[in-house]
Amino acid sequence: RGVLTPAEMSLAQTAEGHSLIKQVRRQLLEGSRSLLEAIVQEKTGSQIKSLHTDISVRNSERVIVFTMAEDLEERFGWNKQERK
């Protein structure tokens, strides 16, 4: 939450601005994707199979989802029932 800069919030007032913000943020992520993936792989000890992301210009929220090569909940002993 709160991921938009003040300049982006101003730009977000139009449909064209929405599109521009999404395009720039997508390019920024793609430019640093290898670094982000390396950090996640180092911290988890698991390879990344895929990465998906989206940004809500309306709500100033961003989500990044990694699909990992192994089940990290099982690996780290997180009980799925306890987390609900």
Coordinates of C-alpha atoms in Angstrom, one line a residue:
R1 CA 0.0 0.0 0.0
G2 CA 1.0 3.6 -0.6
V3 CA 3.4 2.7 -3.4
L4 CA 2.7 5.6 -5.7
T5 CA 4.9 8.7 -5.5
P6 CA 3.2 12.1 -5.2
A7 CA 4.0 12.7 -8.9
E8 CA 2.4 9.4 -9.8
M9 CA -0.7 10.2 -7.7
S10 CA -1.1 13.4 -9.6
L11 CA -0.6 11.6 -12.9
A12 CA -3.2 9.0 -11.9
Q13 CA -6.0 11.4 -12.3
T14 CA -6.5 10.4 -16.0
A15 CA -6.8 7.1 -17.8
E16 CA -3.7 8.0 -19.9
G17 CA -1.8 8.5 -16.6
H18 CA -2.9 5.1 -15.3
S19 CA -1.5 3.5 -18.4
L20 CA 1.7 5.4 -18.2
I21 CA 2.3 4.6 -14.5
K22 CA 1.7 0.9 -15.2
Q23 CA 4.0 0.9 -18.2
V24 CA 6.9 2.7 -16.3
R25 CA 6.5 0.5 -13.2
R26 CA 6.6 -2.6 -15.4
Q27 CA 9.8 -1.4 -17.1
L28 CA 11.4 -0.6 -13.8
L29 CA 10.7 -4.1 -12.5
E30 CA 11.9 -5.8 -15.7
G31 CA 15.1 -3.7 -15.5
S32 CA 15.8 -5.0 -11.9
R33 CA 14.1 -8.4 -12.2
S34 CA 17.4 -10.4 -12.0
L35 CA 18.4 -8.5 -8.8
L36 CA 15.0 -9.1 -7.2
E37 CA 15.0 -12.7 -8.1
A38 CA 18.6 -13.2 -6.8
I39 CA 17.6 -11.6 -3.4
V40 CA 14.5 -13.9 -3.1
Q41 CA 16.4 -17.0 -4.1
E42 CA 19.2 -16.1 -1.6
K43 CA 16.7 -15.6 1.2
T44 CA 14.6 -18.6 0.5
G45 CA 17.2 -21.1 -0.9
S46 CA 14.7 -22.0 -3.6
Q47 CA 14.7 -21.1 -7.3
I48 CA 12.0 -19.0 -8.8
K49 CA 9.9 -20.5 -11.5
S50 CA 7.9 -17.4 -12.4
L51 CA 7.1 -13.9 -11.2
H52 CA 3.8 -12.0 -11.7
T53 CA 3.1 -8.4 -10.7
D54 CA 0.4 -5.8 -10.9
I55 CA -0.2 -2.3 -9.5
S56 CA -3.5 -0.7 -8.6
V57 CA -3.2 2.9 -9.5
R58 CA -6.6 3.5 -8.0
N59 CA -5.7 2.1 -4.6
S60 CA -1.9 2.8 -4.6
E61 CA -1.2 -0.9 -4.0
R62 CA 1.2 -3.3 -5.6
V63 CA 1.4 -7.1 -5.5
I64 CA 4.3 -9.3 -6.6
V65 CA 3.8 -13.1 -6.7
F66 CA 6.6 -15.6 -7.0
T67 CA 6.0 -19.2 -8.0
M68 CA 8.8 -21.1 -6.4
A69 CA 10.4 -24.4 -7.4
E70 CA 9.5 -26.0 -4.1
D71 CA 6.8 -25.8 -1.5
L72 CA 8.3 -23.3 1.0
E73 CA 5.5 -23.9 3.5
E74 CA 6.4 -27.5 3.7
R75 CA 10.1 -26.8 3.7
F76 CA 10.0 -24.3 6.6
G77 CA 7.4 -26.3 8.5
W78 CA 4.6 -23.8 8.2
N79 CA 1.3 -25.5 9.0
K80 CA -1.3 -24.3 6.4
Q81 CA -4.2 -24.9 8.9
E82 CA -2.6 -22.7 11.6
R83 CA -2.2 -19.8 9.2
K84 CA -6.0 -19.6 8.3

